[in-house]
mmCIF file of C-alpha atoms in Angstrom:
data_model
loop_
_atom_site.group_PDB
_atom_site.id
_atom_site.type_symbol
_atom_site.label_atom_id
_atom_site.label_comp_id
_atom_site.label_asym_id
_atom_site.label_seq_id
_atom_site.Cartn_x
_atom_site.Cartn_y
_atom_site.Cartn_z
ATOM 1 C CA MET Y 562 0.000 0.000 0.000
ATOM 2 C CA LEU Y 563 1.295 3.443 -0.951
ATOM 3 C CA VAL Y 564 1.549 5.937 1.916
ATOM 4 C CA ASP Y 565 0.258 9.454 1.193
ATOM 5 C CA TYR Y 566 2.786 11.507 3.170
ATOM 6 C CA ALA Y 567 1.345 14.802 1.917
ATOM 7 C CA ASP Y 568 -2.050 13.896 3.402
ATOM 8 C CA ILE Y 569 -0.466 12.831 6.692
ATOM 9 C CA LEU Y 570 1.584 16.047 6.813
ATOM 10 C CA THR Y 571 -1.603 18.075 6.339
ATOM 11 C CA ARG Y 572 -3.217 16.157 9.207
ATOM 12 C CA LEU Y 573 -0.167 16.835 11.398
ATOM 13 C CA GLU Y 574 -0.215 20.542 10.579
ATOM 14 C CA ARG Y 575 -3.965 20.758 11.188
ATOM 15 C CA GLY Y 576 -3.606 18.978 14.539
ATOM 16 C CA LEU Y 577 -0.712 21.214 15.579
ATOM 17 C CA GLY Y 578 -2.497 24.388 14.500
ATOM 18 C CA ARG Y 579 -5.714 23.509 16.302
ATOM 19 C CA SER Y 580 -3.828 22.575 19.456
ATOM 20 C CA TYR Y 581 -1.908 25.841 19.260
ATOM 21 C CA ALA Y 582 -5.200 27.764 18.956
ATOM 22 C CA GLU Y 583 -6.437 26.072 22.143
ATOM 23 C CA SER Y 584 -3.171 26.424 24.047
ATOM 24 C CA PRO Y 585 -0.520 28.760 22.557
ATOM 25 C CA ALA Y 586 2.003 27.737 25.239
ATOM 26 C CA ILE Y 587 2.663 24.487 23.337
ATOM 27 C CA LEU Y 588 5.063 26.536 21.202
ATOM 28 C CA ASN Y 589 7.755 29.076 21.970
ATOM 29 C CA VAL Y 590 7.563 29.265 25.755
ATOM 30 C CA PRO Y 591 10.883 28.156 27.298
ATOM 31 C CA GLY Y 592 10.279 25.587 30.012
ATOM 32 C CA ALA Y 593 6.724 24.818 28.884
ATOM 33 C CA SER Y 594 6.655 24.141 25.139
ATOM 34 C CA ALA Y 595 7.211 21.116 22.916
ATOM 35 C CA ALA Y 596 8.979 23.243 20.285
ATOM 36 C CA LEU Y 597 10.722 26.622 20.375
ATOM 37 C CA LYS Y 598 11.772 28.825 17.484
ATOM 38 C CA LEU Y 599 15.550 29.267 17.483
ATOM 39 C CA ASP Y 600 15.893 31.514 14.448
ATOM 40 C CA PRO Y 601 13.819 32.395 11.359
ATOM 41 C CA TYR Y 602 14.558 28.962 9.862
ATOM 42 C CA TYR Y 603 14.345 26.358 12.627
ATOM 43 C CA TYR Y 604 12.466 25.211 15.695
ATOM 44 C CA LEU Y 605 14.027 23.053 18.385
ATOM 45 C CA ALA Y 606 11.528 20.229 18.993
ATOM 46 C CA LEU Y 607 11.876 18.177 22.170
ATOM 47 C CA ARG Y 608 12.442 14.498 21.470
ATOM 48 C CA PRO Y 609 10.285 12.374 21.824
ATOM 49 C CA LEU Y 610 7.624 14.764 23.194
ATOM 50 C CA PHE Y 611 7.018 16.753 19.999
ATOM 51 C CA ILE Y 612 6.527 13.639 17.838
ATOM 52 C CA GLU Y 613 4.256 12.025 20.434
ATOM 53 C CA LEU Y 614 2.088 15.134 20.775
ATOM 54 C CA LEU Y 615 1.813 15.579 16.998
ATOM 55 C CA GLY Y 616 0.656 11.975 16.759
ATOM 56 C CA LYS Y 617 -1.918 12.473 19.492
ATOM 57 C CA TRP Y 618 -3.262 15.709 17.982
ATOM 58 C CA ALA Y 619 -3.520 14.225 14.478
ATOM 59 C CA ALA Y 620 -4.487 10.641 15.448
ATOM 60 C CA VAL Y 621 -1.349 9.299 13.741
ATOM 61 C CA PRO Y 622 1.020 6.763 15.364
ATOM 62 C CA PRO Y 623 4.320 8.362 16.471
ATOM 63 C CA THR Y 624 6.356 6.104 14.174
ATOM 64 C CA ARG Y 625 4.298 7.337 11.199
ATOM 65 C CA VAL Y 626 4.685 10.952 12.368
ATOM 66 C CA GLU Y 627 8.457 10.556 12.454
ATOM 67 C CA GLU Y 628 8.528 8.783 9.083
ATOM 68 C CA THR Y 629 6.332 11.481 7.513
ATOM 69 C CA LEU Y 630 8.431 14.355 8.845
ATOM 70 C CA ILE Y 631 11.620 12.711 7.600
ATOM 71 C CA ARG Y 632 10.269 11.810 4.153
ATOM 72 C CA THR Y 633 8.766 15.268 3.608
ATOM 73 C CA GLY Y 634 11.941 17.069 4.722
ATOM 74 C CA ASN Y 635 10.337 18.441 7.867
ATOM 75 C CA LEU Y 636 12.803 16.865 10.278
ATOM 76 C CA VAL Y 637 16.399 17.954 9.788
ATOM 77 C CA LEU Y 638 18.851 15.122 9.321
ATOM 78 C CA GLY Y 639 22.585 15.615 9.295
ATOM 79 C CA PRO Y 640 25.278 13.903 7.273
ATOM 80 C CA GLY Y 641 24.560 10.189 7.163
ATOM 81 C CA LYS Y 642 20.823 10.979 7.373
ATOM 82 C CA THR Y 643 20.798 10.845 11.177
ATOM 83 C CA ARG Y 644 19.242 13.026 13.847
ATOM 84 C CA TYR Y 645 21.432 15.147 16.086
ATOM 85 C CA PRO Y 646 23.052 12.483 18.284
ATOM 86 C CA ARG Y 647 23.813 14.320 21.548
ATOM 87 C CA PRO Y 648 21.821 16.298 24.095
ATOM 88 C CA LEU Y 649 21.965 20.025 23.413
ATOM 89 C CA ALA Y 650 23.134 22.557 25.978
ATOM 90 C CA VAL Y 651 20.554 25.340 25.994
ATOM 91 C CA PHE Y 652 19.637 28.270 28.211
ATOM 92 C CA GLU Y 653 16.817 30.724 28.641
ATOM 93 C CA GLU Y 654 17.963 34.165 27.612
ATOM 94 C CA SER Y 655 15.880 35.961 30.243
ATOM 95 C CA THR Y 656 16.828 33.803 33.230
ATOM 96 C CA GLY Y 657 20.069 32.091 32.241
ATOM 97 C CA THR Y 658 18.570 28.741 33.283
ATOM 98 C CA ARG Y 659 20.671 25.990 31.704
ATOM 99 C CA LEU Y 660 19.375 22.639 30.499
ATOM 100 C CA GLN Y 661 20.527 19.615 28.535
ATOM 101 C CA LEU Y 662 17.835 18.624 26.013
ATOM 102 C CA THR Y 663 17.481 15.805 23.542
ATOM 103 C CA ALA Y 664 15.837 17.417 20.557
ATOM 104 C CA ASP Y 665 15.286 17.537 16.829
ATOM 105 C CA PHE Y 666 15.350 20.460 14.447
ATOM 106 C CA VAL Y 667 12.203 21.201 12.445
ATOM 107 C CA PRO Y 668 12.129 23.738 9.611
ATOM 108 C CA ALA Y 669 10.235 26.818 10.771
ATOM 109 C CA ALA Y 670 8.102 26.823 7.626
ATOM 110 C CA CYS Y 671 6.344 23.626 8.733
ATOM 111 C CA ILE Y 672 5.352 24.834 12.204
ATOM 112 C CA ASP Y 673 4.687 28.429 11.150
ATOM 113 C CA ARG Y 674 2.415 27.213 8.324
ATOM 114 C CA ALA Y 675 0.433 25.156 10.850
ATOM 115 C CA VAL Y 676 -0.081 28.036 13.289
ATOM 116 C CA VAL Y 677 -1.072 30.462 10.530
ATOM 117 C CA LEU Y 678 -3.344 28.157 8.501
ATOM 118 C CA TYR Y 679 -4.968 26.218 11.337
ATOM 119 C CA GLY Y 680 -4.060 28.021 14.553
ATOM 120 C CA GLY Y 681 -5.332 31.527 13.925
ATOM 121 C CA SER Y 682 -1.926 33.207 14.212
ATOM 122 C CA PRO Y 683 -1.696 36.372 12.102
ATOM 123 C CA GLY Y 684 1.838 35.433 11.012
ATOM 124 C CA PRO Y 685 4.846 33.282 11.829
ATOM 125 C CA LEU Y 686 5.822 33.104 15.483
ATOM 126 C CA PRO Y 687 8.754 35.228 16.658
ATOM 127 C CA VAL Y 688 12.079 33.757 17.727
ATOM 128 C CA SER Y 689 11.871 32.471 21.306
ATOM 129 C CA GLY Y 690 14.196 33.316 24.188
ATOM 130 C CA LEU Y 691 15.866 29.891 24.079
ATOM 131 C CA ARG Y 692 19.530 29.909 23.029
ATOM 132 C CA LEU Y 693 22.078 27.205 22.302
ATOM 133 C CA ALA Y 694 25.357 27.275 24.210
ATOM 134 C CA ALA Y 695 28.022 28.661 21.876
ATOM 135 C CA ALA Y 696 30.491 25.877 22.740
ATOM 136 C CA GLN Y 697 28.555 23.432 20.548
ATOM 137 C CA ARG Y 698 28.384 25.672 17.487
ATOM 138 C CA GLU Y 699 31.122 23.824 15.587
ATOM 139 C CA ALA Y 700 29.363 20.457 16.036
ATOM 140 C CA LEU Y 701 26.026 21.973 14.997
ATOM 141 C CA ASP Y 702 27.583 23.636 11.954
ATOM 142 C CA ALA Y 703 28.886 20.202 10.906
ATOM 143 C CA PHE Y 704 25.419 18.705 11.457
ATOM 144 C CA PHE Y 705 23.829 21.405 9.266
ATOM 145 C CA ALA Y 706 26.574 21.152 6.601
ATOM 146 C CA GLU Y 707 24.139 19.972 3.909
ATOM 147 C CA THR Y 708 21.395 22.510 4.621
ATOM 148 C CA THR Y 709 20.817 26.090 5.751
ATOM 149 C CA PRO Y 710 22.914 26.587 8.911
ATOM 150 C CA LEU Y 711 21.565 27.888 12.185
ATOM 151 C CA ALA Y 712 21.701 31.677 12.431
ATOM 152 C CA ALA Y 713 24.232 33.278 14.768
ATOM 153 C CA LEU Y 714 21.404 34.607 16.973
ATOM 154 C CA CYS Y 715 20.726 31.004 18.114
ATOM 155 C CA PHE Y 716 23.940 30.931 20.067
ATOM 156 C CA GLY Y 717 25.157 32.632 23.189
ATOM 157 C CA GLU Y 718 26.353 32.207 26.732
ATOM 158 C CA PRO Y 719 24.184 32.672 29.774
ATOM 159 C CA ALA Y 720 25.032 35.619 31.988
ATOM 160 C CA ARG Y 721 27.037 34.684 35.057
ATOM 161 C CA ALA Y 722 25.119 34.893 38.304
#
């Protein structure tokens, strides 16, 4: 049987958009959201939470969600077609709170399209206050070698307390 990934992707976007309309904190709120916009091109999506929630919202099994996002180019894979292999050091810009997160990168166009078309947002979401620790920039640049790299604004160092 042939899988219609375009139809599944539409279901995922519709589910995400509707869930965003009901509860905007599912996106872009450090410490509370399943995905946060890092720059104009990418969201950081918590793994496995984001995939599991998308599946729940769209009534699609998580394995099919993951397969659909990969096959449609809506889950960034690095060289060797693998996901980012290590936890990411991140911090909240406003508080300096540091965390280690296992996450994926999702093109912003996918999530922004969902919130605009199905979530009632007047436009794409702004960049969140979540930043990646600058020490991992070289490894992330290598991961993004075959695609648009992360913007410099993604990176920083938390203020010392």
